[in-house]
Coordinates of C-alpha atoms in Angstrom, one line a residue:
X1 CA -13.0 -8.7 1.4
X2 CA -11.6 -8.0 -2.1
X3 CA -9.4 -4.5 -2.1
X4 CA -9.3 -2.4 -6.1
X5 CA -8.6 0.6 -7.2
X6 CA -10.6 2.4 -9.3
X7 CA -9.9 4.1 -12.6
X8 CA -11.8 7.4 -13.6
X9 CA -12.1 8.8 -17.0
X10 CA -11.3 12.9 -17.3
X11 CA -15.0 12.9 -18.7
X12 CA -18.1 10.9 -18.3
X13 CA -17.8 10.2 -22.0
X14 CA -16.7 6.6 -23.0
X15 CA -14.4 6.3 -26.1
X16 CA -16.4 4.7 -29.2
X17 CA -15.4 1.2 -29.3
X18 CA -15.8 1.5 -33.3
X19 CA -13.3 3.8 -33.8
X20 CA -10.6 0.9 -32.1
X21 CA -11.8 -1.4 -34.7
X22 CA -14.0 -3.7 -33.0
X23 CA -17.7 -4.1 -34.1
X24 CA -20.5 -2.1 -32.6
X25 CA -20.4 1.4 -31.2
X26 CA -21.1 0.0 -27.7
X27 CA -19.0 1.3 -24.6
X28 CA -16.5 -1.6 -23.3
X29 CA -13.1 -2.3 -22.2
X30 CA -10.5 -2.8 -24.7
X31 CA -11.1 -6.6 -26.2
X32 CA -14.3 -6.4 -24.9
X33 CA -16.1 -7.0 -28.0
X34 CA -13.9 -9.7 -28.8
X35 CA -16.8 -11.8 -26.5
X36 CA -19.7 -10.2 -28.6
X37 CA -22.4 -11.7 -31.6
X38 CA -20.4 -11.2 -35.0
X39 CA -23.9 -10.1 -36.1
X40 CA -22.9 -6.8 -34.9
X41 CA -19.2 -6.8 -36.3
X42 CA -18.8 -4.5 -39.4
X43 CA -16.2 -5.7 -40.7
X44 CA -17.7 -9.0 -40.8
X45 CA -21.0 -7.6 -42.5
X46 CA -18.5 -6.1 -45.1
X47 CA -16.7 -8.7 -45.7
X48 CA -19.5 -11.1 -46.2
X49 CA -21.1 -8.6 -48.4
X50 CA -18.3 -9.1 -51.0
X51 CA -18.2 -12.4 -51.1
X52 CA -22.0 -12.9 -52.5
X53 CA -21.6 -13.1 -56.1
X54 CA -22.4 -16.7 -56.5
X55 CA -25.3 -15.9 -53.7
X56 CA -25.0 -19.0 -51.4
X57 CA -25.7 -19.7 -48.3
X58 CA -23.1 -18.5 -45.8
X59 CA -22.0 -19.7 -42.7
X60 CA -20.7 -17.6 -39.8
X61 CA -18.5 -19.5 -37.2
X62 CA -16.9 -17.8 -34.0
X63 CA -14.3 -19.4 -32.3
X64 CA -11.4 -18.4 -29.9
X65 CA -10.2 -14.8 -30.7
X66 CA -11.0 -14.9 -34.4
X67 CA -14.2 -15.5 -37.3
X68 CA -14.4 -17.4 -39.7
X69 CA -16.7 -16.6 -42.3
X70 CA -17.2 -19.8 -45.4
X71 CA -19.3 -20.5 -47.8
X72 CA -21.2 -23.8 -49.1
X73 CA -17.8 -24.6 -50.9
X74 CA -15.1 -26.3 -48.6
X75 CA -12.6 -25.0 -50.7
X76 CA -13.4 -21.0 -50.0
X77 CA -12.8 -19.8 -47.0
X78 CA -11.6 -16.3 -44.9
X79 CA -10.1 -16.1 -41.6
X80 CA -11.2 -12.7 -40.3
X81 CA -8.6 -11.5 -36.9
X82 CA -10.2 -8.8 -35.1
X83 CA -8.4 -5.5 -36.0
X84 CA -6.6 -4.6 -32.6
X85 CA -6.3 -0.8 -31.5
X86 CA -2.9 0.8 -31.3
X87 CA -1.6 0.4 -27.7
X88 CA -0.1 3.0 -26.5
X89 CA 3.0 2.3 -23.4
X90 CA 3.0 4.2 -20.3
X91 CA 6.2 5.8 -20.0
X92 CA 7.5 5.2 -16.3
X93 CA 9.8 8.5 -16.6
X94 CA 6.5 10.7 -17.1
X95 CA 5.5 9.6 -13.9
X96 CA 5.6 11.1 -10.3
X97 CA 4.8 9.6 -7.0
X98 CA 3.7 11.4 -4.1
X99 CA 4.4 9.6 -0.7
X100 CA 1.6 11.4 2.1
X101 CA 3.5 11.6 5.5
X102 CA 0.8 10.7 7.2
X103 CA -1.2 12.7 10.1
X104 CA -1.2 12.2 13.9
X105 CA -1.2 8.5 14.1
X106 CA -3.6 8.9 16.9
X107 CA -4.3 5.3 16.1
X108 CA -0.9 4.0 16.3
X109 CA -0.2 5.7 19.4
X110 CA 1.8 5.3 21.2
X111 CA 4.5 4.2 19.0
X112 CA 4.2 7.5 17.2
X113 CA 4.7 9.2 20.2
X114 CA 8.0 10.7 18.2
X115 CA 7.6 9.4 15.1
X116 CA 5.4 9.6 11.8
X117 CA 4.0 7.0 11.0
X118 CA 5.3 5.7 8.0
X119 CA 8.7 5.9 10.1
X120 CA 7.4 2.8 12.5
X121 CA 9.9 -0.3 12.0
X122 CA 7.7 -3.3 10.5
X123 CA 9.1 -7.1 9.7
X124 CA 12.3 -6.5 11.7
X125 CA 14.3 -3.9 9.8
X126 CA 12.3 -2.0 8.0
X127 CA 10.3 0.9 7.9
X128 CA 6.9 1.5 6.3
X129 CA 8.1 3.9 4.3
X130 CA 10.1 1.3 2.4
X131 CA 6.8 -0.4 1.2
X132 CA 5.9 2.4 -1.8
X133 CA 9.2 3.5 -2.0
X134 CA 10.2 0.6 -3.1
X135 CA 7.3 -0.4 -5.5
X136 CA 7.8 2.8 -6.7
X137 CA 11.5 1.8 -7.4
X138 CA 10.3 -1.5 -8.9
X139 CA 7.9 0.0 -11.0
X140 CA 10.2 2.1 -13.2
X141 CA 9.0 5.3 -11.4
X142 CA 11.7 7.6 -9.9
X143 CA 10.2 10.8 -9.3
X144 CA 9.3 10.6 -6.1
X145 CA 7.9 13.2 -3.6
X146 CA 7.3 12.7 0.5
X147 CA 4.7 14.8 2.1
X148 CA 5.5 15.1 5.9
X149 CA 4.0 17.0 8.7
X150 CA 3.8 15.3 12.1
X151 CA 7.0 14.0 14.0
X152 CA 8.9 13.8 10.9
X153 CA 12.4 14.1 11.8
X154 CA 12.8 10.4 12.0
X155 CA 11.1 10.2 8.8
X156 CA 13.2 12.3 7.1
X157 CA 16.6 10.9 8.5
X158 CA 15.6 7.4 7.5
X159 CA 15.0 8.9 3.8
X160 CA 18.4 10.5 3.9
X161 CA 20.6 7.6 4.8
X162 CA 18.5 5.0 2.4
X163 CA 17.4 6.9 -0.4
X164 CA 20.0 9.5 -1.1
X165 CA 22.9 7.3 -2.9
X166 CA 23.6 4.1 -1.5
X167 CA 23.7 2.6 -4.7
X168 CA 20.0 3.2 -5.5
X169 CA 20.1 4.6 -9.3
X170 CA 17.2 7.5 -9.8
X171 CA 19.1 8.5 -13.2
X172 CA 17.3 11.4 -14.0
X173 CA 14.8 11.4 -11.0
X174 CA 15.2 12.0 -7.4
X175 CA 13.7 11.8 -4.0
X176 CA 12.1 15.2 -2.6
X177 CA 10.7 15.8 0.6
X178 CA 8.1 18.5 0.9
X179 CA 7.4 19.5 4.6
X180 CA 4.0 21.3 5.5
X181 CA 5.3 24.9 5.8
X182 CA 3.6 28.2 6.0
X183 CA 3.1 31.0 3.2
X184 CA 2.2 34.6 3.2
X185 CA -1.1 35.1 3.2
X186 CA -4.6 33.8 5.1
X187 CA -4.8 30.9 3.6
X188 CA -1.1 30.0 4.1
X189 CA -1.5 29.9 7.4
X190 CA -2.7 26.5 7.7
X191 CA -1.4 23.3 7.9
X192 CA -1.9 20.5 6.0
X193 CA -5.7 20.3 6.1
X194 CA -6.1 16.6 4.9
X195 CA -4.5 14.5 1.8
X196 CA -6.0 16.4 -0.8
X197 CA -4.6 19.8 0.7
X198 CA -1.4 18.2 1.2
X199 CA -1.0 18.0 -2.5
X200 CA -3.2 21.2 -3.0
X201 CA -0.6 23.5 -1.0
X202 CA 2.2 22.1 -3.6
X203 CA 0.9 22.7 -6.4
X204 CA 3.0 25.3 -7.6
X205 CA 6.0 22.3 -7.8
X206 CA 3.6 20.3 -10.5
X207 CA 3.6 23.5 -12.5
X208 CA 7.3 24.0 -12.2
X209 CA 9.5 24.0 -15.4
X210 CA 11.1 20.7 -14.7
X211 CA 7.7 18.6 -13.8
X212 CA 6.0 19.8 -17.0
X213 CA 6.8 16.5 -18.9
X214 CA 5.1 14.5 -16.3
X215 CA 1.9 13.2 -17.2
X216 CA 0.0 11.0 -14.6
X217 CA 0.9 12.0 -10.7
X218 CA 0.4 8.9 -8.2
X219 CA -0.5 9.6 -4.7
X220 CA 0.5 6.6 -2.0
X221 CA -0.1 5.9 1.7
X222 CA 3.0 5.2 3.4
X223 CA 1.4 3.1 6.1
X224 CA 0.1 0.1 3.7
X225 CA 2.0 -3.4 3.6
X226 CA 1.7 -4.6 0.0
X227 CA 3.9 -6.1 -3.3
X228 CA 2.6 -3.9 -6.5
X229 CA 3.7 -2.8 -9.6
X230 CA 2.4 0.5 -10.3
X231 CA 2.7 0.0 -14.3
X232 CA 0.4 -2.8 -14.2
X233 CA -2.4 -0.4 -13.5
X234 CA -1.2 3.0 -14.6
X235 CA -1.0 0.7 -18.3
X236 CA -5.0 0.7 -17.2
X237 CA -5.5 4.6 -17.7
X238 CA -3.4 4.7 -20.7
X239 CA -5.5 1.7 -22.8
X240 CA -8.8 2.9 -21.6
X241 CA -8.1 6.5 -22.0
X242 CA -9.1 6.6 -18.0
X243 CA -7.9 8.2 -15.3
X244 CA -6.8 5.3 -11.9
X245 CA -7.3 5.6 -8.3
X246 CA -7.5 3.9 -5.2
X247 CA -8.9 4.6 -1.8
X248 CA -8.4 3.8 2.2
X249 CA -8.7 0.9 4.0
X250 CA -12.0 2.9 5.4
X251 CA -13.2 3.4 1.9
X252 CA -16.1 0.8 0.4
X253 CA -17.1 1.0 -3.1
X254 CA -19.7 -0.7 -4.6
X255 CA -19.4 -1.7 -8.6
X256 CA -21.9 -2.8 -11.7
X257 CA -21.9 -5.9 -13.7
X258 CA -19.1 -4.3 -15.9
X259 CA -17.0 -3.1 -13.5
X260 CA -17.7 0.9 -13.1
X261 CA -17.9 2.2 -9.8
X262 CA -21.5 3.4 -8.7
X263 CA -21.2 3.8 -5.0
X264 CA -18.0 5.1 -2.8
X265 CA -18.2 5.7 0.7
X266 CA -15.5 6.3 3.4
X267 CA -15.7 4.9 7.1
X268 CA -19.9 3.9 6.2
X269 CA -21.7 2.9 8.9
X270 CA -25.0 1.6 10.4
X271 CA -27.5 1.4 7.1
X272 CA -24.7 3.0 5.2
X273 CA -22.8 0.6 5.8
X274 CA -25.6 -2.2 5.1
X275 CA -26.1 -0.2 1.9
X276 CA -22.5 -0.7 0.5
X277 CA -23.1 -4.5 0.1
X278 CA -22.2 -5.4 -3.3
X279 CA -22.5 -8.9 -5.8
X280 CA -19.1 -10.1 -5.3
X281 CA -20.1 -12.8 -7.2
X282 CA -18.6 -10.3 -10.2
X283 CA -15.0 -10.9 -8.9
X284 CA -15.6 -14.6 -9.2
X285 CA -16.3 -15.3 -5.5
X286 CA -18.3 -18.2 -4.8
X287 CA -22.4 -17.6 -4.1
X288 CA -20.5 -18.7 -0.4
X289 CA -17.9 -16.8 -0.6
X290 CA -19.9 -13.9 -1.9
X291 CA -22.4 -14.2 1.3
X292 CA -19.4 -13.9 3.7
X293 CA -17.8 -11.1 1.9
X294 CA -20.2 -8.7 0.6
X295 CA -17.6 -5.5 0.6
X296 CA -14.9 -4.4 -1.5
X297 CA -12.4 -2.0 -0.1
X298 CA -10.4 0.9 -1.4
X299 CA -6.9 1.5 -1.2
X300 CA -5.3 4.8 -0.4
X301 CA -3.6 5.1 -3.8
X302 CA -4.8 7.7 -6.4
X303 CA -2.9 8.5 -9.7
X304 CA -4.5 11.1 -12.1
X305 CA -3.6 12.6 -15.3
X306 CA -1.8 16.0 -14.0
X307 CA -3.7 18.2 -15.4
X308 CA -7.3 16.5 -14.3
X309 CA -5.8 16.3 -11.0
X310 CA -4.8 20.2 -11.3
X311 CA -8.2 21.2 -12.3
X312 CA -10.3 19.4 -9.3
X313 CA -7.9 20.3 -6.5
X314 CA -8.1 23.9 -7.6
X315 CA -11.3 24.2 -9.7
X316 CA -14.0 21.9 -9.2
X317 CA -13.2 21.3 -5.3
X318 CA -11.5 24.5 -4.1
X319 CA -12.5 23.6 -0.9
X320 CA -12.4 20.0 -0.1
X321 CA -9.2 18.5 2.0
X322 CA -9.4 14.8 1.6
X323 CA -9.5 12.6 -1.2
X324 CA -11.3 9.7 0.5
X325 CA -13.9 11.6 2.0
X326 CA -14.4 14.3 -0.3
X327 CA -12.6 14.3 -3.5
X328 CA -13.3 10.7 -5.0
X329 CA -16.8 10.3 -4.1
X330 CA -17.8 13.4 -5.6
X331 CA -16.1 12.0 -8.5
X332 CA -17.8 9.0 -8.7
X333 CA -21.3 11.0 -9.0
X334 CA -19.5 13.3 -12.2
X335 CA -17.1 10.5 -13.8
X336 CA -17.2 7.3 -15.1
X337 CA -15.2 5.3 -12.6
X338 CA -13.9 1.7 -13.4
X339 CA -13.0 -0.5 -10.9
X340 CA -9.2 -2.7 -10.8
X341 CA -9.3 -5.2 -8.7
X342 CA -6.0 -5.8 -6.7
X343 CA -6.5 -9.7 -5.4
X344 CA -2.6 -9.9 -4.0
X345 CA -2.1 -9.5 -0.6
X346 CA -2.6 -5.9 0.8
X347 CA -2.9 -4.5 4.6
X348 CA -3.4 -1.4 6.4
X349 CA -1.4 -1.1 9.4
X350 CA -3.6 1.5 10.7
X351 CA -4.2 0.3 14.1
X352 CA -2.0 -1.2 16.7
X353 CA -3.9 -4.6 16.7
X354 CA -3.3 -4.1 12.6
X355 CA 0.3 -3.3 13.0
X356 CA 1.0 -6.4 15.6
X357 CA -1.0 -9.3 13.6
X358 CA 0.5 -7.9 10.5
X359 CA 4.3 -7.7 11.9
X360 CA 3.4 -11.4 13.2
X361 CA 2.0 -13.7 10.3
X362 CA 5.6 -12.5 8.8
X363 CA 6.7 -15.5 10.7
X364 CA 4.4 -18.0 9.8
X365 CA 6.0 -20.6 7.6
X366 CA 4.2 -19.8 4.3
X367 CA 2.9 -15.9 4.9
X368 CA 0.7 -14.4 3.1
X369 CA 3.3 -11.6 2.5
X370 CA 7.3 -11.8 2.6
X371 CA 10.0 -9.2 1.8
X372 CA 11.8 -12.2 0.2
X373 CA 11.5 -11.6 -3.7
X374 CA 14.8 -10.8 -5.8
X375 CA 12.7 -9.6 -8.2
X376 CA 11.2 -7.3 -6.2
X377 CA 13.5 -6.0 -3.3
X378 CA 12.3 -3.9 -1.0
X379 CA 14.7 -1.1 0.4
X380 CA 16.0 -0.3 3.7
X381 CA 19.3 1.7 5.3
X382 CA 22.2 -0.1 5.0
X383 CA 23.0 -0.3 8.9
X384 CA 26.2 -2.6 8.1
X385 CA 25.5 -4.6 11.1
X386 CA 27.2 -8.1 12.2
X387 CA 25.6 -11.2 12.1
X388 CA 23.3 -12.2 15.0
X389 CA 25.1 -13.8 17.2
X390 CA 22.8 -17.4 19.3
X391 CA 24.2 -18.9 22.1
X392 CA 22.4 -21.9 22.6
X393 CA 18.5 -21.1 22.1
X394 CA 15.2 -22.3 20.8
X395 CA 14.2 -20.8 18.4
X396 CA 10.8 -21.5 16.5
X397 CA 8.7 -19.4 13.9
X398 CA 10.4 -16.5 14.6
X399 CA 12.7 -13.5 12.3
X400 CA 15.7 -12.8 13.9
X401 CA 17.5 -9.0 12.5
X402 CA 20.7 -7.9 12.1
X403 CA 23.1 -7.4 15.0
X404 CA 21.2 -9.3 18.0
X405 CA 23.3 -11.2 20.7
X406 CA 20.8 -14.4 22.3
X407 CA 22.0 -16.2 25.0
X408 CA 20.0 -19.4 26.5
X409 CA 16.6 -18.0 25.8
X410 CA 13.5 -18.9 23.4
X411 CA 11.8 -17.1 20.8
X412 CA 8.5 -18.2 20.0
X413 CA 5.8 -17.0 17.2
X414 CA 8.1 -12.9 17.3
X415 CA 9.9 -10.9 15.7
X416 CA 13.3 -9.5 17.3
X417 CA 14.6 -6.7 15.7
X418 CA 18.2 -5.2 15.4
X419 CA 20.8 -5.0 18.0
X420 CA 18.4 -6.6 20.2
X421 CA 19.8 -7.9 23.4
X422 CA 18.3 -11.3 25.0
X423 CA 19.8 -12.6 28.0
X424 CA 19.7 -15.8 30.1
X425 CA 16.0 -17.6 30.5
X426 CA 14.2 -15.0 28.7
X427 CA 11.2 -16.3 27.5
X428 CA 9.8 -14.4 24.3
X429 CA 6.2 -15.7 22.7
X430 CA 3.6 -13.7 20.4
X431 CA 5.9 -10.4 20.8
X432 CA 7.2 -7.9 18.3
X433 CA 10.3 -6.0 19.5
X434 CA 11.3 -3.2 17.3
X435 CA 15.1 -3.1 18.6
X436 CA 17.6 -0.6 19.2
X437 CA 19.1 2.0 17.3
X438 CA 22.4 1.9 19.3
X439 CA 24.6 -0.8 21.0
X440 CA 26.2 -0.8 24.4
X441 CA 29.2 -2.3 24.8
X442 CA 29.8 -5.4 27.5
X443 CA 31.6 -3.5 29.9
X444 CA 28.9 -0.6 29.9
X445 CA 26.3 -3.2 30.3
X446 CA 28.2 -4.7 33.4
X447 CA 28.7 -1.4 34.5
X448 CA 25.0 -0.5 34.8
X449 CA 24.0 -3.5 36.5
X450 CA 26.9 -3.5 38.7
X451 CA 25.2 -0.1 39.8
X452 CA 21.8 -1.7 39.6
X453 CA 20.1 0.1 36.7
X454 CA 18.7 -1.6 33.6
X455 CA 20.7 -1.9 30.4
X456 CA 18.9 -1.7 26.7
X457 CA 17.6 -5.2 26.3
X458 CA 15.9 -8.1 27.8
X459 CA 17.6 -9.0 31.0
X460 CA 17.4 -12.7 32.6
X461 CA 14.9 -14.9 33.3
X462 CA 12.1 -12.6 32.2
X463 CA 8.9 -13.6 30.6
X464 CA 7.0 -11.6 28.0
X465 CA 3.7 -12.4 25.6
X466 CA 1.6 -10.5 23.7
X467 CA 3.6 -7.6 23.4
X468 CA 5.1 -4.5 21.4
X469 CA 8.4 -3.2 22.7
X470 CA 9.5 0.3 21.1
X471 CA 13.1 1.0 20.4
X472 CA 15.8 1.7 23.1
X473 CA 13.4 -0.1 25.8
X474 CA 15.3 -1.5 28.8
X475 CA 13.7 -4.5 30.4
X476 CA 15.0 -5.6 33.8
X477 CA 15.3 -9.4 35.2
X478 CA 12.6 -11.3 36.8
X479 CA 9.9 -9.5 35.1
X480 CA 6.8 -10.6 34.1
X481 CA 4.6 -8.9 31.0
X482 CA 1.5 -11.7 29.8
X483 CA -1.3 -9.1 31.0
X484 CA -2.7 -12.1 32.6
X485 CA -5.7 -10.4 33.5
X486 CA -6.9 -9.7 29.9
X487 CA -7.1 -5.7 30.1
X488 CA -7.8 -4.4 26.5
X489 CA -7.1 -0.7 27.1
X490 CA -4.6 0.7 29.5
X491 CA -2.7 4.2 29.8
X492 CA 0.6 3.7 32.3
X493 CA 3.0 6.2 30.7
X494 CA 4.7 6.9 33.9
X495 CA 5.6 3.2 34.5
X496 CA 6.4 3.0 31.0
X497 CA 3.2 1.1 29.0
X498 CA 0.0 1.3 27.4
X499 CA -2.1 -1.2 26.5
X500 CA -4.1 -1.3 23.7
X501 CA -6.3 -4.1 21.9
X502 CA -5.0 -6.2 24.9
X503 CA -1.8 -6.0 23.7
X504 CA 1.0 -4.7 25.8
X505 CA 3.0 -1.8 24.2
X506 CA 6.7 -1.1 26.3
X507 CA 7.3 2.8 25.1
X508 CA 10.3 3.7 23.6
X509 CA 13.3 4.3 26.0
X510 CA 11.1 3.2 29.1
X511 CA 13.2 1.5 31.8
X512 CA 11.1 -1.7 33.6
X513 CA 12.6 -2.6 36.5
X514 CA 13.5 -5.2 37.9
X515 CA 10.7 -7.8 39.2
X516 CA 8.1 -5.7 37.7
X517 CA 4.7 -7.6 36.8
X518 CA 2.4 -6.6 34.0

């Protein structure tokens, strides 16, 4: 399935292509006409108009991005280069970039149990949160806003220590947090109602004295896994005179022969969903290819010219809460909407089975996607750990983070994140283990199992597949977690898992004791 954003012009009124210079009035994409019959092309009927004194027979030849217009006579000829429109560079610094917090994370529970969910580690180290903020960073744009609501202070102390100083450079930007909050007032009352009230209730900061030079406003998910540069597309809105946006995971559209969005549809299904088929063939898919992927997903980024964005939050859709659901689709019946198709890797890490396959083909020896670009960084908190220390293990398609002490154990197909603590005969395959956010020392660790308890870590000879372990988890020796039995939805709390998708998910500062088989 092929993901794009779209791009929506601020009226259904497409910009004369004969005013750019190129050579019928007909609606098109910049260049577009470049591809056309130069019996159309005024400038080529003009210019051959002059050159009839001696009324010969003329010749008309088209070939690669110019004409060439002759006569009879070898000797006389005329290149003709198409005349190009001004174009017109999107200015990074009149941009702003609003981060959405997320909501519940019902479906990544339960390792948002206590925090939001752009504040769940991914790839070892990091948190989702780093994905936009650092394209954002990448892309030039450094006004940057972070809607939160639900179990945010994680969230919020992650953005402190990693975004405020530390050698990241906003110049004249910054990095503001706005937290749902309540006004006087009915109406201000309410939470966050869905994205588009998110950005509804903070208005009033768009229309503040110091925002009024910014021009297009970007809206991210912070729960997508994806490399982008934002200019790329915003470059889109500023040469087509449109106005960009992209859509969910959950979001199909469905586009014509040149591109314009006809159809958009969140979460379709049954005959909806039947109905949101679309020639794929048009994104140059194989007639094969095209049969086995008939959809084209959205993806949950919107940017808008301020003051169209302005006008349908408060005007045309007063009432309506979400963009996906509500606010694009309707758009798509009153604007033109052009598709941009994004054909890199992208992923919503929406689900748990999303968030563990996703966390897991980071290991494979040529992923699809890999934080390793120095081009292209992505940010985290400096934690100013020590190198991982490995006694004597086997290690094989694995990522091993900062500050992890393995001793005679194997690590297959996982991820092991920092200041993780393996012990003797562990056995770790198909498992993503988010870590610790504290160490304790040797003789605190002797201590507690001198006492018999169960120190943070993976104690001996224990063997675990298939599996999510949250931070701070404590894991005793002897046990066993391979749900051998195949169960695809459990809810343990009180002996410390769920499981979900068939996966096995340890909570976060659970204690399994010793012996214990999942």
């Amino acid at each position: 399935m092929d993901s794009c954003c779209a791009a929506l012009k601020p009226n259904s009124h497409s910009v004369n292509a004969r005013k750019s210079g190129f050579g019928n009035g007909d609606n098109g994409f910049l260049g577009e006409r470049l591809r056309g019959s130069l019996n159309n092309s005024i400038l080529v009927n003009q210019l051959a108009n002059s050159s009839r004194t001696d009324n010969k027979k003329e010749k008309k030849i088209k070939t690669g991005a110019f004409a060439v217009i002759t006569k009879n006579t070898p000797r006389e000829a005329v290149t003709l280069q198409p005349r190009r429109a001004e174009r017109r560079k999107v200015d990074p610094k009149n941009v702003a970039s609003i981060i959405l917090g997320g909501g519940a994370g019902t479906h990544l529970f339960p390792l948002t149990r206590r925090a939001a969910t752009p504040a769940v580690p991914v790839g070892g180290c990091y948190k989702l949160i780093d994905i936009p903020m650092s394209n954002c960073i990448n892309s030039g744009i450094n006004k940057i806003f972070v809607l939160t609501q639900f179990n945010s202070a994680s969230l919020n102390r992650h953005l402190a220590r990693t975004y405020y100083g530390n050698g990241i450079n906003f110049g004249d930007g910054f990095v503001e947090v706005l937290a749902a909050t309540q006004t006087p007032g009915e109406a201000g009352k309410k939470w966050f109602q869905g994205t588009a009230d998110a950005v509804r209730q903070f208005i009033w900061v768009f229309e503040d004295a110091k925002n009024r030079n910014i021009e297009n406003i970007m809206i991210l998910c912070g729960d997508h896994l994806y490399r982008m540069d934002y200019m790329e597309f915003l470059q889109l809105t500023i040469d087509n005179h449109l106005l960009s946006s992209r859509a969910s995971d959950y979001g199909l559209v469905k586009i014509d022969g040149r591109g314009r969005i006809v159809q958009f549809a969140e979460k379709p299904k049954g005959a909806d969903l039947k109905a949101m088929q679309t020639d794929t063939t048009l994104l140059g898919l194989s007639s094969q290819e095209a049969m086995r992927s008939p959809y084209i997903a959205s993806m949950g980024v919107y940017v808008f010219k301020t003051d169209v964005l302005l006008k349908l939050l408060r005007w045309r859709f007063p009432t309506s809460n979400d963009f996906g659901s509500e606010i694009i689709p309707a758009a798509v019946m009153e604007h033109d909407v052009q598709a941009y198709i994004f054909r890199d890797y992208w992923d919503d890490i929406g689900t748990i089975k999303s968030f563990y396959e996703a966390n897991l083909a980071l290991t494979e020896e040529f992923p699809k996607f890999e934080f390793y670009d120095p081009k292209t960084p992505f940010y985290t908190s400096p934690r100013y750990l020590p190198p991982t220390k490995i006694d004597n293990c086997k290690i094989k398609d694995a990522i091993i983070s900062h500050g992890c002490f393995l001793r005679e154990c194997s690590v297959q197909h996982s991820i092991v994140g920092e200041r993780s603590r393996l012990d003797y005969g562990v056995e770790l395959q198909d498992t993503v283990m988010l870590g610790a956010d504290y160490y304790q020392t040797e003789s605190e660790i002797a201590s507690l199992l001198a006492e018999g308890k169960v120190p943070i870590g993976i104690g001996r000879n224990t063997k675990i597949r298939n599996c999510i372990i949250d931070k701070n988890a404590k894991i005793g020796k002897d046990v066993v977690i391979v749900n051998k039995d195949g169960v695809q939805e459990a809810d343990r709390p009180d002996e410390g898992f769920y499981i979900r998708s068939g996966i096995t998910i340890i909570l976060e500062k659970a204690t399994i004791e010793d012996g214990t088989v999942i």
